[in-house]
Tab-separated table of C-alpha atoms and ligand atoms in Angstrom:
chain	number	residue	atom	x	y	z
A	19	UNK	CA	-47.794	20.799	8.614
A	20	UNK	CA	-44.373	22.753	8.734
A	21	UNK	CA	-42.231	21.408	5.926
A	22	UNK	CA	-38.454	22.109	6.034
A	23	UNK	CA	-36.939	24.208	3.865
A	24	UNK	CA	-33.591	22.583	2.734
A	25	UNK	CA	-31.554	25.549	1.964
A	26	UNK	CA	-32.919	26.894	5.482
A	27	UNK	CA	-29.545	27.205	7.401
A	28	UNK	CA	-28.314	29.214	10.302
A	29	UNK	CA	-24.945	28.792	9.460
A	30	UNK	CA	-23.394	30.792	6.868
A	31	UNK	CA	-21.972	28.743	4.237
A	32	UNK	CA	-19.568	29.914	1.592
A	33	UNK	CA	-19.134	26.701	-0.195
A	34	UNK	CA	-15.795	24.765	-0.998
A	35	UNK	CA	-13.072	26.857	-1.762
A	36	UNK	CA	-12.665	28.340	-5.106
A	37	UNK	CA	-10.264	25.916	-6.998
A	38	UNK	CA	-11.646	22.889	-5.382
A	39	UNK	CA	-13.929	21.685	-7.370
A	40	UNK	CA	-11.684	21.676	-10.217
A	41	UNK	CA	-8.977	19.419	-8.158
A	42	UNK	CA	-11.502	16.841	-7.641
A	43	UNK	CA	-11.893	15.892	-11.323
A	44	UNK	CA	-8.582	13.702	-10.718
A	45	UNK	CA	-10.463	11.571	-8.287
A	46	UNK	CA	-13.494	10.307	-10.450
A	47	UNK	CA	-11.552	9.594	-13.823
A	48	UNK	CA	-10.954	5.673	-14.295
A	49	UNK	CA	-9.480	3.720	-11.556
A	50	UNK	CA	-6.069	3.153	-13.161
A	51	UNK	CA	-5.913	6.808	-13.494
A	52	UNK	CA	-7.827	8.215	-10.768
A	53	UNK	CA	-5.925	10.496	-7.731
A	54	UNK	CA	-7.291	10.097	-4.142
A	55	UNK	CA	-9.150	12.933	-2.812
A	56	UNK	CA	-7.418	15.842	-1.520
A	57	UNK	CA	-6.742	15.774	2.212
A	58	UNK	CA	-8.509	18.508	3.199
A	59	UNK	CA	-12.137	17.014	2.511
A	60	UNK	CA	-11.374	15.083	5.146
A	61	UNK	CA	-10.163	17.510	7.826
A	62	UNK	CA	-11.494	20.770	7.279
A	63	UNK	CA	-14.324	22.554	9.421
A	64	UNK	CA	-15.631	24.647	6.295
A	65	UNK	CA	-16.287	21.100	4.474
A	66	UNK	CA	-18.551	19.743	6.694
A	67	UNK	CA	-20.422	22.944	6.898
A	68	UNK	CA	-20.778	22.873	3.371
A	69	UNK	CA	-21.711	19.121	3.433
A	70	UNK	CA	-24.550	20.333	5.706
A	71	UNK	CA	-26.001	21.779	3.306
A	72	UNK	CA	-24.939	20.323	0.237
A	73	UNK	CA	-25.354	16.330	1.394
A	74	UNK	CA	-27.091	16.088	4.429
A	75	UNK	CA	-30.140	18.478	4.239
A	76	UNK	CA	-30.790	16.591	0.760
A	77	UNK	CA	-29.888	13.240	0.816
A	78	UNK	CA	-31.570	10.218	2.036
A	79	UNK	CA	-30.348	9.438	5.798
A	80	UNK	CA	-30.393	5.640	6.801
A	81	UNK	CA	-31.920	6.502	10.764
A	82	UNK	CA	-32.263	2.455	12.065
A	83	UNK	CA	-34.154	-0.244	11.347
A	84	UNK	CA	-38.157	0.101	11.543
A	85	UNK	CA	-38.513	-3.017	14.108
A	86	UNK	CA	-37.245	-0.481	16.474
A	87	UNK	CA	-40.573	1.316	16.432
A	88	UNK	CA	-42.986	-1.737	16.168
A	89	UNK	CA	-46.129	-0.404	17.989
A	90	UNK	CA	-48.172	2.889	17.823
A	91	UNK	CA	-46.323	5.472	19.996
A	92	UNK	CA	-42.685	4.086	19.483
A	93	UNK	CA	-39.764	6.928	19.005
A	94	UNK	CA	-36.512	7.169	19.305
A	95	UNK	CA	-34.312	10.286	18.290
A	96	UNK	CA	-30.939	10.636	16.273
A	97	UNK	CA	-28.755	13.515	15.545
A	98	UNK	CA	-27.119	13.599	12.342
A	99	UNK	CA	-24.926	16.666	11.813
A	100	UNK	CA	-26.433	18.208	14.817
A	101	UNK	CA	-29.811	17.976	13.305
A	102	UNK	CA	-31.549	16.234	16.285
A	103	UNK	CA	-34.792	13.910	14.330
A	104	UNK	CA	-37.513	12.166	15.961
A	105	UNK	CA	-38.656	8.946	14.355
A	106	UNK	CA	-41.906	7.717	15.482
A	107	UNK	CA	-45.035	5.155	14.567
A	108	UNK	CA	-47.954	7.051	14.290
A	109	UNK	CA	-51.608	6.677	14.968
A	110	UNK	CA	-52.123	4.923	11.444
A	111	UNK	CA	-49.112	2.913	12.107
A	112	UNK	CA	-47.018	4.583	9.584
A	113	UNK	CA	-43.057	5.798	10.180
A	114	UNK	CA	-43.015	9.280	10.654
A	115	UNK	CA	-39.856	11.625	10.885
A	116	UNK	CA	-39.528	14.982	12.051
A	117	UNK	CA	-37.342	17.634	13.677
A	118	UNK	CA	-36.834	17.441	17.547
A	119	UNK	CA	-36.308	20.936	17.870
A	120	UNK	CA	-39.261	22.739	19.706
A	121	UNK	CA	-40.710	25.074	17.740
A	122	UNK	CA	-40.678	27.362	20.923
A	123	UNK	CA	-37.356	28.125	21.971
A	124	UNK	CA	-35.623	25.322	20.400
A	125	UNK	CA	-35.016	22.944	23.218
A	126	UNK	CA	-34.734	19.151	22.079
A	127	UNK	CA	-38.518	18.015	22.829
A	128	UNK	CA	-37.450	14.482	23.491
A	129	UNK	CA	-34.285	12.444	23.510
A	130	UNK	CA	-33.456	8.499	23.505
A	131	UNK	CA	-36.547	6.470	22.873
A	132	UNK	CA	-39.822	5.809	24.383
A	133	UNK	CA	-43.719	5.220	23.893
A	134	UNK	CA	-45.835	7.979	24.175
A	135	UNK	CA	-48.871	9.620	22.510
A	136	UNK	CA	-47.384	13.084	22.502
A	137	UNK	CA	-44.060	14.878	22.815
A	138	UNK	CA	-44.524	17.402	25.425
A	139	UNK	CA	-41.350	19.769	25.747
A	140	UNK	CA	-40.061	19.539	29.262
A	141	UNK	CA	-39.205	23.586	29.196
A	142	UNK	CA	-42.510	24.867	28.849
A	143	UNK	CA	-44.473	22.007	27.775
A	144	UNK	CA	-45.265	22.892	23.966
A	145	UNK	CA	-47.205	19.865	23.331
A	146	UNK	CA	-46.904	17.855	20.134
A	147	UNK	CA	-48.784	15.011	18.579
A	148	UNK	CA	-47.156	11.840	16.877
A	149	UNK	CA	-47.365	13.521	13.266
A	150	UNK	CA	-45.902	16.503	14.673
A	151	UNK	CA	-49.048	18.805	15.228
A	152	UNK	CA	-48.666	21.564	17.983
A	153	UNK	CA	-51.499	20.247	20.053
A	154	UNK	CA	-50.973	22.840	23.199
A	155	UNK	CA	-48.739	26.136	24.447
A	156	UNK	CA	-49.503	27.619	28.072
A	157	UNK	CA	-50.416	30.761	28.390
A	158	UNK	CA	-49.914	31.711	25.043
A	159	UNK	CA	-53.673	33.243	25.247
A	160	UNK	CA	-52.303	37.038	25.422
A	161	UNK	CA	-49.914	36.144	22.159
A	162	UNK	CA	-51.068	38.268	19.109
A	163	UNK	CA	-51.271	36.675	15.978
A	164	UNK	CA	-50.546	33.025	17.390
A	165	UNK	CA	-51.670	30.044	15.482
A	166	UNK	CA	-50.436	26.802	16.582
A	167	UNK	CA	-50.760	25.061	12.887
A	168	UNK	CA	-47.766	27.567	12.079
A	169	UNK	CA	-45.627	25.928	15.127
A	170	UNK	CA	-45.890	21.855	14.127
A	171	UNK	CA	-42.549	20.066	14.174
A	172	UNK	CA	-40.888	20.393	10.877
A	173	UNK	CA	-41.696	17.148	8.795
A	174	UNK	CA	-39.305	14.903	7.087
A	175	UNK	CA	-39.676	12.457	4.328
A	176	UNK	CA	-39.921	8.954	5.466
A	177	UNK	CA	-38.613	5.677	3.104
A	178	UNK	CA	-38.765	2.092	4.033
A	179	UNK	CA	-35.897	0.094	1.997
A	180	UNK	CA	-35.265	-3.511	3.257
A	181	UNK	CA	-36.569	-2.794	6.777
A	182	UNK	CA	-34.446	0.253	7.064
A	183	UNK	CA	-35.949	3.599	7.478
A	184	UNK	CA	-34.655	6.951	5.917
A	185	UNK	CA	-35.416	10.184	6.217
A	186	UNK	CA	-34.773	13.004	4.080
A	187	UNK	CA	-34.696	17.070	5.037
A	188	UNK	CA	-35.696	18.255	1.702
A	189	UNK	CA	-39.383	17.741	0.655
A	190	UNK	CA	-38.510	17.525	-2.871
A	191	UNK	CA	-36.061	14.541	-2.925
A	192	UNK	CA	-36.785	12.176	-5.272
A	193	UNK	CA	-37.298	8.642	-4.157
A	194	UNK	CA	-34.579	6.695	-2.705
A	195	UNK	CA	-35.077	3.090	-3.995
A	196	UNK	CA	-35.189	3.497	-7.684
A	197	UNK	CA	-31.738	4.724	-7.086
A	198	UNK	CA	-30.892	1.569	-5.281
A	199	UNK	CA	-31.886	-1.085	-7.823
A	200	UNK	CA	-28.641	-2.278	-8.887
A	201	UNK	CA	-27.812	-3.567	-5.409
A	202	UNK	CA	-31.296	-4.771	-4.830
A	203	UNK	CA	-30.735	-8.490	-6.891
A	204	UNK	CA	-27.433	-9.113	-4.958
A	205	UNK	CA	-29.748	-8.862	-1.416
A	206	UNK	CA	-33.289	-10.027	-2.201
A	207	UNK	CA	-32.572	-13.860	-1.039
A	208	UNK	CA	-31.721	-12.303	2.424
A	209	UNK	CA	-35.401	-10.664	3.076
A	210	UNK	CA	-33.760	-8.078	5.034
A	211	UNK	CA	-37.146	-6.534	5.623
A	212	UNK	CA	-38.147	-9.632	7.574
A	213	UNK	CA	-35.077	-10.564	9.159
A	214	UNK	CA	-34.275	-9.554	13.024
A	215	UNK	CA	-32.039	-7.217	14.422
A	216	UNK	CA	-31.289	-7.781	17.984
A	217	UNK	CA	-30.176	-4.352	18.955
A	218	UNK	CA	-27.289	-2.311	18.035
A	219	UNK	CA	-24.146	-0.505	19.841
A	220	UNK	CA	-22.750	2.651	19.385
A	221	UNK	CA	-19.038	3.845	19.034
A	222	UNK	CA	-18.878	7.698	19.863
A	223	UNK	CA	-16.857	10.295	18.470
A	224	UNK	CA	-14.306	7.786	16.865
A	225	UNK	CA	-11.352	9.971	15.276
A	226	UNK	CA	-12.039	9.968	12.106
A	227	UNK	CA	-13.796	12.009	9.389
A	228	UNK	CA	-17.033	9.959	8.115
A	229	UNK	CA	-15.587	9.508	4.817
A	230	UNK	CA	-12.644	7.602	5.892
A	231	UNK	CA	-15.243	5.401	6.972
A	232	UNK	CA	-17.167	4.901	4.142
A	233	UNK	CA	-13.792	3.895	1.968
A	234	UNK	CA	-12.873	1.955	4.745
A	235	UNK	CA	-16.146	-0.523	5.133
A	236	UNK	CA	-15.953	-0.496	0.946
A	237	UNK	CA	-12.574	-1.612	0.632
A	238	UNK	CA	-11.443	-4.729	-0.596
A	239	UNK	CA	-7.835	-3.859	-0.944
A	240	UNK	CA	-7.401	-4.432	2.592
A	241	UNK	CA	-9.026	-7.638	3.196
A	242	UNK	CA	-6.471	-10.068	3.800
A	243	UNK	CA	-3.873	-7.343	4.359
A	244	UNK	CA	-4.612	-5.578	7.621
A	245	UNK	CA	-7.059	-8.894	8.487
A	246	UNK	CA	-4.580	-11.019	7.521
A	247	UNK	CA	-5.286	-14.286	8.992
A	248	UNK	CA	-9.249	-13.529	9.638
A	249	UNK	CA	-9.836	-12.481	6.716
A	250	UNK	CA	-8.119	-15.184	4.805
A	251	UNK	CA	-11.247	-16.770	3.548
A	252	UNK	CA	-12.352	-13.549	1.789
A	253	UNK	CA	-8.956	-12.057	0.263
A	254	UNK	CA	-8.714	-8.802	-1.589
A	255	UNK	CA	-8.023	-10.656	-4.837
A	256	UNK	CA	-11.453	-12.346	-4.735
A	257	UNK	CA	-13.004	-8.344	-4.750
A	258	UNK	CA	-15.103	-7.826	-7.667
A	259	UNK	CA	-17.246	-5.110	-8.918
A	260	UNK	CA	-20.329	-6.634	-10.709
A	261	UNK	CA	-21.865	-3.911	-12.308
A	262	UNK	CA	-21.073	-0.911	-13.984
A	263	UNK	CA	-21.116	2.599	-12.550
A	264	UNK	CA	-24.322	5.130	-13.041
A	265	UNK	CA	-24.344	8.664	-12.084
A	266	UNK	CA	-28.257	7.889	-10.800
A	267	UNK	CA	-26.637	5.326	-8.459
A	268	UNK	CA	-27.216	5.776	-4.899
A	269	UNK	CA	-25.204	2.897	-3.730
A	270	UNK	CA	-22.041	1.681	-4.257
A	271	UNK	CA	-21.050	-2.257	-3.962
A	272	UNK	CA	-19.019	-4.716	-4.305
A	273	UNK	CA	-18.461	-8.470	-4.084
A	274	UNK	CA	-15.925	-9.933	-1.655
A	275	UNK	CA	-15.422	-13.646	-3.093
A	276	UNK	CA	-14.857	-16.509	-0.374
A	277	UNK	CA	-12.766	-19.373	-0.475
A	278	UNK	CA	-15.037	-21.709	0.553
A	279	UNK	CA	-18.483	-21.681	1.300
A	280	UNK	CA	-20.382	-20.722	4.648
A	281	UNK	CA	-17.419	-18.469	5.718
A	282	UNK	CA	-17.967	-16.113	8.576
A	283	UNK	CA	-16.010	-13.021	10.243
A	284	UNK	CA	-14.865	-14.533	13.323
A	285	UNK	CA	-11.761	-17.118	14.447
A	286	UNK	CA	-13.673	-20.301	12.918
A	287	UNK	CA	-14.056	-18.630	9.344
A	288	UNK	CA	-17.236	-20.419	9.447
A	289	UNK	CA	-20.968	-18.961	9.499
A	290	UNK	CA	-22.076	-18.985	13.163
A	291	UNK	CA	-26.008	-18.482	12.537
A	292	UNK	CA	-28.275	-20.202	10.587
A	293	UNK	CA	-27.834	-19.420	7.020
A	294	UNK	CA	-30.271	-17.491	5.222
A	295	UNK	CA	-32.028	-20.239	3.640
A	296	UNK	CA	-33.056	-18.975	0.436
A	297	UNK	CA	-29.214	-17.967	-0.703
A	298	UNK	CA	-27.584	-19.974	-3.922
A	299	UNK	CA	-24.438	-21.685	-3.403
A	300	UNK	CA	-23.107	-18.678	-4.999
A	301	UNK	CA	-24.252	-16.089	-2.760
A	302	UNK	CA	-23.214	-18.384	0.150
A	303	UNK	CA	-19.623	-18.104	-1.037
A	304	UNK	CA	-19.070	-14.089	-1.047
A	305	UNK	CA	-20.004	-11.296	1.002
A	306	UNK	CA	-21.480	-8.132	-0.221
A	307	UNK	CA	-20.208	-4.258	0.967
A	308	UNK	CA	-22.460	-1.432	0.102
A	309	UNK	CA	-22.439	2.163	0.688
A	310	UNK	CA	-25.766	4.092	0.716
A	311	UNK	CA	-24.149	7.339	1.100
A	312	UNK	CA	-23.837	9.792	3.672
A	313	UNK	CA	-25.060	7.543	6.569
A	314	UNK	CA	-25.457	3.779	5.918
A	315	UNK	CA	-22.632	1.142	5.189
A	316	UNK	CA	-24.496	-2.324	4.870
A	317	UNK	CA	-22.867	-5.955	4.350
A	318	UNK	CA	-23.676	-9.545	4.084
A	319	UNK	CA	-22.414	-12.572	5.021
A	320	UNK	CA	-24.396	-15.795	4.502
A	321	UNK	CA	-25.185	-15.876	7.988
A	322	UNK	CA	-26.001	-12.603	8.572
A	323	UNK	CA	-26.172	-8.811	7.219
A	324	UNK	CA	-24.253	-5.949	9.446
A	325	UNK	CA	-24.609	-2.307	9.014
A	326	UNK	CA	-23.067	0.661	10.119
A	327	UNK	CA	-24.851	3.984	10.600
A	328	UNK	CA	-22.465	6.848	10.276
A	329	UNK	CA	-22.943	10.434	12.050
A	330	UNK	CA	-20.407	12.785	12.121
A	331	UNK	CA	-20.001	14.901	15.118
A	332	UNK	CA	-17.492	16.948	13.850
A	333	UNK	CA	-14.944	17.237	11.170
A	334	UNK	CA	-12.973	14.444	12.629
A	335	UNK	CA	-15.192	12.704	14.164
A	336	UNK	CA	-18.176	10.306	14.028
A	337	UNK	CA	-20.550	8.304	16.147
A	338	UNK	CA	-20.846	4.826	14.332
A	339	UNK	CA	-24.070	2.949	15.316
A	340	UNK	CA	-23.187	-1.092	14.323
A	341	UNK	CA	-25.887	-3.747	14.136
A	342	UNK	CA	-26.264	-6.938	12.772
A	343	UNK	CA	-29.507	-8.918	10.839
A	344	UNK	CA	-30.294	-12.320	11.269
A	345	UNK	CA	-32.694	-14.630	9.656
A	346	UNK	CA	-35.879	-15.201	12.282
A	347	UNK	CA	-34.799	-18.900	13.105
A	348	UNK	CA	-32.218	-17.891	14.713
A	349	UNK	CA	-33.800	-16.279	17.654
A	350	UNK	CA	-35.278	-19.858	18.141
A	351	UNK	CA	-32.183	-21.076	18.741
A	352	UNK	CA	-31.614	-21.772	22.873
A	353	UNK	CA	-28.179	-20.754	22.373
A	354	UNK	CA	-28.871	-18.023	20.131
A	355	UNK	CA	-27.341	-15.723	23.079
A	356	UNK	CA	-24.065	-17.436	23.164
A	357	UNK	CA	-23.459	-17.514	19.479
A	358	UNK	CA	-24.192	-13.746	19.421
A	359	UNK	CA	-21.440	-13.195	21.742
A	360	UNK	CA	-19.188	-15.483	19.614
A	361	UNK	CA	-20.456	-12.909	16.340
A	362	UNK	CA	-19.931	-10.369	18.497
A	363	UNK	CA	-16.321	-11.092	19.253
A	364	UNK	CA	-15.733	-12.000	15.805
A	365	UNK	CA	-16.475	-8.645	14.567
A	366	UNK	CA	-14.630	-6.712	17.659
A	367	UNK	CA	-11.295	-8.399	15.959
A	368	UNK	CA	-12.315	-6.516	12.548
A	369	UNK	CA	-13.438	-3.378	14.552
A	370	UNK	CA	-10.362	-3.151	16.550
A	371	UNK	CA	-8.109	-3.556	13.357
A	372	UNK	CA	-10.162	-1.106	11.405
A	373	UNK	CA	-9.794	1.347	14.304
A	374	UNK	CA	-6.588	1.758	14.520
A	375	UNK	CA	-5.901	1.880	10.615
A	376	UNK	CA	-8.419	4.594	10.430
A	377	UNK	CA	-7.371	6.647	13.199
A	378	UNK	CA	-4.084	6.657	11.929
A	379	UNK	CA	-5.162	7.495	8.608
A	380	UNK	CA	-7.159	10.469	9.642
A	381	UNK	CA	-4.361	11.759	11.729
A	382	UNK	CA	-1.728	11.092	8.231
A	383	UNK	CA	-4.345	13.428	6.366
A	384	UNK	CA	-3.641	16.650	8.761
A	385	UNK	CA	0.060	15.977	8.114
A	386	UNK	CA	1.918	18.769	5.588
A	387	UNK	CA	2.750	15.481	3.641
A	388	UNK	CA	-0.615	13.611	3.231
A	389	UNK	CA	-0.940	12.672	-0.291
A	390	UNK	CA	-2.856	12.397	-3.223
A	391	UNK	CA	-2.465	9.004	-3.399
A	392	UNK	CA	-3.073	6.405	-6.162
A	393	UNK	CA	-5.391	3.423	-6.239
A	394	UNK	CA	-4.886	-0.265	-7.022
A	395	UNK	CA	-7.692	-1.897	-9.264
A	396	UNK	CA	-9.051	-3.460	-5.916
A	397	UNK	CA	-10.370	-0.066	-4.907
A	398	UNK	CA	-12.612	0.527	-7.821
A	399	UNK	CA	-15.573	1.420	-5.142
A	400	UNK	CA	-13.538	4.505	-3.986
A	401	UNK	CA	-13.674	6.079	-7.468
A	402	UNK	CA	-17.520	5.020	-7.405
A	403	UNK	CA	-17.919	7.003	-3.986
A	404	UNK	CA	-15.704	9.768	-5.436
A	405	UNK	CA	-18.087	10.146	-8.128
A	406	UNK	CA	-21.038	10.315	-6.022
A	407	UNK	CA	-19.433	12.792	-3.787
A	408	UNK	CA	-17.982	15.252	-6.500
A	409	UNK	CA	-21.713	15.045	-8.362
A	410	UNK	CA	-23.348	16.477	-5.136
A	411	UNK	CA	-20.502	18.859	-4.305
A	412	UNK	CA	-21.308	20.627	-7.441
A	413	UNK	CA	-25.012	20.525	-7.421
A	414	UNK	CA	-24.253	22.236	-3.951
A	415	UNK	CA	-21.656	24.888	-4.683
A	416	UNK	CA	-22.994	28.389	-4.075
A	417	UNK	CA	-22.598	30.046	-7.873
B	16	FES	FE1	-40.078	24.001	24.035
B	16	FES	FE2	-40.600	26.339	25.617
B	16	FES	S1	-38.411	25.744	24.267
B	16	FES	S2	-41.712	24.710	25.353
């Protein structure tokens, strides 16, 4: 079966410009002394090209919920940094992921979602099995030295965590789950693997860099400032970083304490859906906000988890797929659809305020006056994110 060489690239990248790595040291020291990342990291096409190899070809990429493909033959596609990926449930019932790029002349063999027994490329009808093997290729009998076994769809590693599907293009990548153990105790009582996600919606080509999105998601400093009134129950000064940072960590997370129990991110400040039944009082009095870079932002509230799947479409643009996860009992409520609308309206307020801020941040980052700013203690998560990032930039920088 064809496995992808993570160092294979059809674009030439020269790495980060000389001297830039050294400049990043100022962003990885303790938060009281650290400076923000250089603005060019958020605007430069060269940096995204570098990240394509240094991050996206090597890290675990979250592509969605496993429940999206419950039956054999179910599939969906997703494109991350110009790599179209098929995620499918194979005949054995296992989740698989592979490149969607036809190994004949590179057409995308399928797009969207569906259920099928094979993937037939529309262009010349090369036909692939659910496990990516090339089953048939018409009129190739006169082609010398052509072995179908050499032209399967490149296979990716797959790992499930909390009901999310992660894929990794690097066949040598080490497992994801051991890098997330610091966060596991904070979400264990949600049983997210058995919870339900009723669907997602996608904001396309939003005008900011993927790192601006990650920072905004995990930024307790703006909580009841940008979101004054709507987030007053979860204020910035109750931001907490309950664990020490470890360089082995694949997750950056914080707690956002509430001023009351069972708060909710909507105009009532109350949870709308059933509260997850195993939560302790302490867990019912806080949210968690977590990053599993470079694709997943995951948060929890007493009655829901919420996630953003972040996919760069350019150095200054991203697609953001947003979903909620509820306890299964939520769907049994005859008023579920109404409550879902209320939930959605509540979240949209935050999305609109955040979108306005992040679009203006991105615009500011293009300015000749864009700063290397300083952090509040409430922004410790950004320094941890910087450490995650710079470590990988160093490993990915060509020598
Ligand atoms: Fe797919 Fe030709 S490009 S069959």
